[in-house]
Tab-separated table of C-alpha atoms in Angstrom:
chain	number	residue	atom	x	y	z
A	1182	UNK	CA	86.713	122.117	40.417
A	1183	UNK	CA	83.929	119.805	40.019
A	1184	UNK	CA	85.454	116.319	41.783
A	1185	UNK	CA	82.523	114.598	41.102
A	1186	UNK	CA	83.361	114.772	37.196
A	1187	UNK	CA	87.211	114.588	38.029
A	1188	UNK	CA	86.736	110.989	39.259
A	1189	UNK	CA	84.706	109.570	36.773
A	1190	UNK	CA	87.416	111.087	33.989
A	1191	UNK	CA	89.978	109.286	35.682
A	1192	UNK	CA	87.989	106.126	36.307
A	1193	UNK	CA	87.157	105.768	32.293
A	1194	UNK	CA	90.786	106.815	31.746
A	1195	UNK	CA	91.859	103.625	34.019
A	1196	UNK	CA	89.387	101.690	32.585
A	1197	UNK	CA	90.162	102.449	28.804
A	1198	UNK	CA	93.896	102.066	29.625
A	1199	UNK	CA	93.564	98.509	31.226
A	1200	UNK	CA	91.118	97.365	28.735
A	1201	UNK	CA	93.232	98.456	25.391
A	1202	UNK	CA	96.717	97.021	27.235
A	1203	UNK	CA	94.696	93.919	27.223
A	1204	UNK	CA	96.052	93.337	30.552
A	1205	UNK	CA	94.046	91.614	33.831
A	1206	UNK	CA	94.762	94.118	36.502
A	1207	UNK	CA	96.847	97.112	38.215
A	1208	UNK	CA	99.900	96.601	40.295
A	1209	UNK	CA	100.458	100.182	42.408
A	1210	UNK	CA	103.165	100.608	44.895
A	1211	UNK	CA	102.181	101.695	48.268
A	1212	UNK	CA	103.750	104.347	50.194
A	1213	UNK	CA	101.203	105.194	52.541
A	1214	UNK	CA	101.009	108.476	51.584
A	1215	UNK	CA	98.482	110.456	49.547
A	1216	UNK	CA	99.621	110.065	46.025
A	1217	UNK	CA	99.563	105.828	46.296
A	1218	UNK	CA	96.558	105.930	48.279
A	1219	UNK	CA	94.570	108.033	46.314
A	1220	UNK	CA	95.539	106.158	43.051
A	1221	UNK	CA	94.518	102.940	44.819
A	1222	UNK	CA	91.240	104.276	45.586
A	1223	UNK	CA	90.696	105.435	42.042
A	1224	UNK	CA	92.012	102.152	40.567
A	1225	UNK	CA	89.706	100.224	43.043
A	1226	UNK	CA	86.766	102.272	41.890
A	1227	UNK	CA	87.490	101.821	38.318
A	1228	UNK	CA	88.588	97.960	38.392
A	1229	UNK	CA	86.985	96.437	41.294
A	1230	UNK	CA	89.890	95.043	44.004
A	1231	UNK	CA	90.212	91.992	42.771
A	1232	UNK	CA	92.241	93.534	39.851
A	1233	UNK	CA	94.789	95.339	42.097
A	1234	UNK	CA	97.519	94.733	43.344
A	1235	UNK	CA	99.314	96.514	46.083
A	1236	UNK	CA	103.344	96.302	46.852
A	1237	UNK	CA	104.892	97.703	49.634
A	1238	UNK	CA	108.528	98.019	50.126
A	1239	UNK	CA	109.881	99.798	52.794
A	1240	UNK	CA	113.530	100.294	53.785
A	1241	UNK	CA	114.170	98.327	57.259
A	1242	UNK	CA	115.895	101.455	59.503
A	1243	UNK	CA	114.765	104.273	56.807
A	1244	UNK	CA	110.989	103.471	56.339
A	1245	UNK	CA	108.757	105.017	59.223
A	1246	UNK	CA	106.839	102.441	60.606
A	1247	UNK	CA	103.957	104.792	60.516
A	1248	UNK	CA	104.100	104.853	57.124
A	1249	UNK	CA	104.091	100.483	56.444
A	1250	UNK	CA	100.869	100.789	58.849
A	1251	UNK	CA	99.263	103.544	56.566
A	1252	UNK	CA	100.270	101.263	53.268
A	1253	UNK	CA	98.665	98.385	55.026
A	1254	UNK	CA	95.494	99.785	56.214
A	1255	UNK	CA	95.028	101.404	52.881
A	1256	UNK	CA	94.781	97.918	51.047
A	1257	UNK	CA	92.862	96.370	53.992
A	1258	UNK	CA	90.244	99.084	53.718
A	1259	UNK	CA	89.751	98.480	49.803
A	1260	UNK	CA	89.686	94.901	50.355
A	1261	UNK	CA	93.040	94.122	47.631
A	1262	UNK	CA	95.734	91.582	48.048
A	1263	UNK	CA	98.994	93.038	49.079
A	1264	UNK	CA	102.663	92.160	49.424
A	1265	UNK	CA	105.283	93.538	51.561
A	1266	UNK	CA	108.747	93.155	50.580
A	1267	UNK	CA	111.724	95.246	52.346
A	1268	UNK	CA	114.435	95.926	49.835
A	1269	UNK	CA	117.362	96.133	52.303
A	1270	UNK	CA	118.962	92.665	51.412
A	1271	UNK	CA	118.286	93.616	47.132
A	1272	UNK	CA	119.764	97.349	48.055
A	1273	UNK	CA	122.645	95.448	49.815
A	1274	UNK	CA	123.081	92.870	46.952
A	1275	UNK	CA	123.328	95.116	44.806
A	1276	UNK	CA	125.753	97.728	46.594
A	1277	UNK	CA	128.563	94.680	46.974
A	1278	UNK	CA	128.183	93.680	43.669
A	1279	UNK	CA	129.051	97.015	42.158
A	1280	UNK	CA	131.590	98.698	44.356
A	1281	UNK	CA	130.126	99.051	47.598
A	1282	UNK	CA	130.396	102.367	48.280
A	1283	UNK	CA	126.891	104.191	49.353
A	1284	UNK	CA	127.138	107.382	47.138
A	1285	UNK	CA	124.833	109.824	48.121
A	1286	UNK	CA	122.353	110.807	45.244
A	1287	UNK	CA	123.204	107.383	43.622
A	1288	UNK	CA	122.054	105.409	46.386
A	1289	UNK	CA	118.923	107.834	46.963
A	1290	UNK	CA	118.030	107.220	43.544
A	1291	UNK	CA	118.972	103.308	43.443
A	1292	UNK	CA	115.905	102.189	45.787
A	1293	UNK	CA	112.829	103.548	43.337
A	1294	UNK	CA	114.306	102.320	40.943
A	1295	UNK	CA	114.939	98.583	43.253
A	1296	UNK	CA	111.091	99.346	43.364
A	1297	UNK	CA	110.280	100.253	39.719
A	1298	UNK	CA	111.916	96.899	39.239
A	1299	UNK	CA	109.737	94.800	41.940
A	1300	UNK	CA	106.817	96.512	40.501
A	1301	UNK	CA	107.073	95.614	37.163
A	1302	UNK	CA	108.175	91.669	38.090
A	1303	UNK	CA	104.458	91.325	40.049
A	1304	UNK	CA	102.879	93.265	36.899
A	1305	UNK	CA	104.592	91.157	34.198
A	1306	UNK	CA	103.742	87.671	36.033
A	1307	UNK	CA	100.082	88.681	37.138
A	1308	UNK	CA	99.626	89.566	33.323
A	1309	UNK	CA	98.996	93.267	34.578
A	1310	UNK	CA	100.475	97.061	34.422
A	1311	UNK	CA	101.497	99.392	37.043
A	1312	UNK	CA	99.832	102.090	37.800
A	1313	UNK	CA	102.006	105.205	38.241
A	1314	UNK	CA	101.495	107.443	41.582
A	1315	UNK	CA	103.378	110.797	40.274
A	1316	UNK	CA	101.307	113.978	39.996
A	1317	UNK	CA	101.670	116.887	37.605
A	1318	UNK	CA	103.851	119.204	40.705
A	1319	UNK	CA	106.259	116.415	40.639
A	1320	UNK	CA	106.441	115.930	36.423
A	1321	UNK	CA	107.189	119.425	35.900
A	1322	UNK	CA	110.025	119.820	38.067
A	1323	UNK	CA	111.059	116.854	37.772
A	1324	UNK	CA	110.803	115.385	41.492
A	1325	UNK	CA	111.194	111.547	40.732
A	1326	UNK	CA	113.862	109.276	39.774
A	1327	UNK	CA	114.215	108.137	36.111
A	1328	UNK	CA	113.666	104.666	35.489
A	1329	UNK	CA	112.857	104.513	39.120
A	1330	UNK	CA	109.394	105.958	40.477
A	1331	UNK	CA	108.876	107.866	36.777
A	1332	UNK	CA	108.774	104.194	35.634
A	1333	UNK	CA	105.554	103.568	35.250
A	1334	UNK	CA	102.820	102.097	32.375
A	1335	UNK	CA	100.151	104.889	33.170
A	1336	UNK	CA	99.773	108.377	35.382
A	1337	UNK	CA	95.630	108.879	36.853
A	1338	UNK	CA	96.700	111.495	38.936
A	1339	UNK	CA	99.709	112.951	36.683
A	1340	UNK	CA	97.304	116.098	35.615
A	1341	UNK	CA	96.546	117.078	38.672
A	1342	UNK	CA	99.055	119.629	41.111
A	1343	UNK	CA	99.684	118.085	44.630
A	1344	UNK	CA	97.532	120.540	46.326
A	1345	UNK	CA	94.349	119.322	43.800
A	1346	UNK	CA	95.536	115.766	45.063
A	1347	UNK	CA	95.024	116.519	48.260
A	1348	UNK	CA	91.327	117.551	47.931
A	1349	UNK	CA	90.547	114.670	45.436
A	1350	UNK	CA	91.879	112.333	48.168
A	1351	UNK	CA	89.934	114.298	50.750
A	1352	UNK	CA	86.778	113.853	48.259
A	1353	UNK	CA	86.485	109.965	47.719
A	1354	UNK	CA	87.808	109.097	51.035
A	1355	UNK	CA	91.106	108.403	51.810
A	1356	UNK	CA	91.360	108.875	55.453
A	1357	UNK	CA	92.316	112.085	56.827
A	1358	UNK	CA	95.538	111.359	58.540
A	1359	UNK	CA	97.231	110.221	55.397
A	1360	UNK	CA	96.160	112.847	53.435
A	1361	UNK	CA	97.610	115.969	55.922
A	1362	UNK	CA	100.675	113.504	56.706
A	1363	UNK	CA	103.595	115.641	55.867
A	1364	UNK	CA	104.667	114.216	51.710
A	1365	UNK	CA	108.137	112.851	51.867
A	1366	UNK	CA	109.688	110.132	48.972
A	1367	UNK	CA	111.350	107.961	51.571
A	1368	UNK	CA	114.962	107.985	50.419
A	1369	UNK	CA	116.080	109.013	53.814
A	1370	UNK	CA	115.555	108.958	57.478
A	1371	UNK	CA	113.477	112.288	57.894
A	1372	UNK	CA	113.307	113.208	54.375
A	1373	UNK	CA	110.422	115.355	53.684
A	1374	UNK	CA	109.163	117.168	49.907
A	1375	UNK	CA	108.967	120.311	50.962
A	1376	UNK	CA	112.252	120.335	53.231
A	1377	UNK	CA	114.320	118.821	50.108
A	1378	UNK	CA	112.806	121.621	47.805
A	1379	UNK	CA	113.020	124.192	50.056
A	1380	UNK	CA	109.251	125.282	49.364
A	1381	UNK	CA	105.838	124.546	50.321
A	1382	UNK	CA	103.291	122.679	47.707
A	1383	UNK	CA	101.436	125.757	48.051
A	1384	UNK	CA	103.468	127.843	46.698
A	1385	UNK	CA	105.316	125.602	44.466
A	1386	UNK	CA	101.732	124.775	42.783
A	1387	UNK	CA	101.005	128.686	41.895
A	1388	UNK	CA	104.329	129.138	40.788
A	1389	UNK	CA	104.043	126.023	38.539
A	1390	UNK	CA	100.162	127.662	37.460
A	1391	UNK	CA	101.811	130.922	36.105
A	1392	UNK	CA	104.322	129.254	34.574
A	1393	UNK	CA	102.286	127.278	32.191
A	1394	UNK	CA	100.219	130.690	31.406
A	1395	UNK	CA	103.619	131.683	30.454
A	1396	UNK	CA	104.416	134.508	33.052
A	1397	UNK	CA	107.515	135.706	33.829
A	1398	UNK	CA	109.325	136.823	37.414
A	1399	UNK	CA	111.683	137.688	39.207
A	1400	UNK	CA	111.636	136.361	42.508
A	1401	UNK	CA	113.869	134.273	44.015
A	1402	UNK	CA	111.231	131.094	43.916
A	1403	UNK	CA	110.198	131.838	41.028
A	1404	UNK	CA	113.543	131.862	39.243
A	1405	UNK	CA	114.407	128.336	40.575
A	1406	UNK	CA	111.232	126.519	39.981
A	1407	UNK	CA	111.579	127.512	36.534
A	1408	UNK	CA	115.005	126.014	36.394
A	1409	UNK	CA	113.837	122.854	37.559
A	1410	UNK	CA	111.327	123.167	34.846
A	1411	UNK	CA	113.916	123.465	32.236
A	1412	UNK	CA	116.990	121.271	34.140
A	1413	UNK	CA	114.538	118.109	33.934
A	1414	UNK	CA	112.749	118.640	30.638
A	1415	UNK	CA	114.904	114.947	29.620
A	1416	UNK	CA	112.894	113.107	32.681
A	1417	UNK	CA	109.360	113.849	30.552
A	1418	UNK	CA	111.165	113.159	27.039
A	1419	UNK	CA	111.320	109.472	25.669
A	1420	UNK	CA	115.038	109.383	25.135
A	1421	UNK	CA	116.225	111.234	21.688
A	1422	UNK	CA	117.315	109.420	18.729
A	1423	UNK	CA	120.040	110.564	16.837
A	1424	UNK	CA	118.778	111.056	12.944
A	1425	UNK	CA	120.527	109.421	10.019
A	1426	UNK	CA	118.137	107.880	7.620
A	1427	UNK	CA	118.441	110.855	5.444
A	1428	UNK	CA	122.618	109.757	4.991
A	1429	UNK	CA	121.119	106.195	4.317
């Protein structure tokens, strides 16, 4: 894959997307992993820093540490203005004011979309959008929460499969550490992708290749990363409208 041209696609892609929102600027949430970072980079290359915006908002107790430092030193390095906000006192606020009860996948899901939220509130008063950090592995299977991370106003990296992520990071410079750091979503204390899924990015990636050729297998893998293609076709759908004006 030529990077080189890559880059400047996605560049005139950010550019052209800014320009025709008629907005000032990029708000991006920061992670500190690859996906952010390397969206960051692109957006900085594309906009300048003064028109981005980096949030980060860990979870006090759930958060590594390791991974605020990353966030941090990410936005330092491109020279943007950054916020940190930790969304333990919203998370909690919200939690007693509905019933109080931490329900597993509920609560999992509730702090993207505490984020999604935060995000948006920066972008709207700064006149700007938010960039989206989700790539094309995680669309097609559906590995994000709805409304929550998937809630976005634009997706530079969303064509490209995690393991092409990793080498376009590699290429325009995001340190080295961040990009071989192990890719986990945060939503709990040791949570890791490829642990949750049960399957490396490696293999998930050529899977997800021969499926869009339109091949057909077996295998165990296979078989369920094809059902996560189908199961979450509704998280890459605008949501359906039932059709009447023909009764009207």
């Amino acid at each position: 894959m030529n990077w080189d041209r890559v880059t400047e696609r996605i560049e005139s892609f950010i550019i052209n997307f800014v320009n025709s929102s008629q907005s000032e600027g990029v708000v991006i949430g920061l992670s500190g992993g690859v996906d952010s970072s390397t969206v960051a980079y692109l957006c900085v290359k594309a906009l300048g820093n003064e028109r981005v915006f980096g949030l980060i908002m860990p979870e006090r107790g759930v958060t590594p540490e390791e991974d605020v430092r990353d966030a941090i030193e990410i936005a330092e390095k491109l020279g943007i203005k950054y916020k940190i906000i930790e969304i333990n006192e919203i998370l909690n606020a919200f939690l007693e004011s509905a019933d109080g009860e931490r329900k597993g996948l509920a609560l999992a899901n509730l702090k993207p979309r505490i984020r999604m939220i935060l995000n948006y509130y920066h972008a709207n008063s700064m006149n700007r959008v938010v960039a989206g950090t989700g790539n094309k592995s995680e669309l097609m299977i559906g590995y994000f929460t709805k409304y929550g991370d998937g809630g976005v106003d634009f997706l530079p990296i969303g064509d490209l499969y995690k393991t092409e992520v990793f080498r376009l990071a590699s290429y325009i410079g995001v340190p080295e550490r961040i990009v071989k750091k192990k890719p986990s979503a945060g939503l709990w204390r040791g949570q890791t992708d490829e642990g949750e899924l049960g399957i490396t990015y490696q293999e998930l990636d050529e899977i997800l290749k021969a499926i869009e050729k339109g091949e057909k297998r077996e295998d165990e893998k296979f078989v369920k990363v094809l059902e996560l293609v189908e199961r979450t076709k509704h998280k890459r759908e605008t949501p359906p409208v039932a059709k009447v004006r023909d009764l009207l």
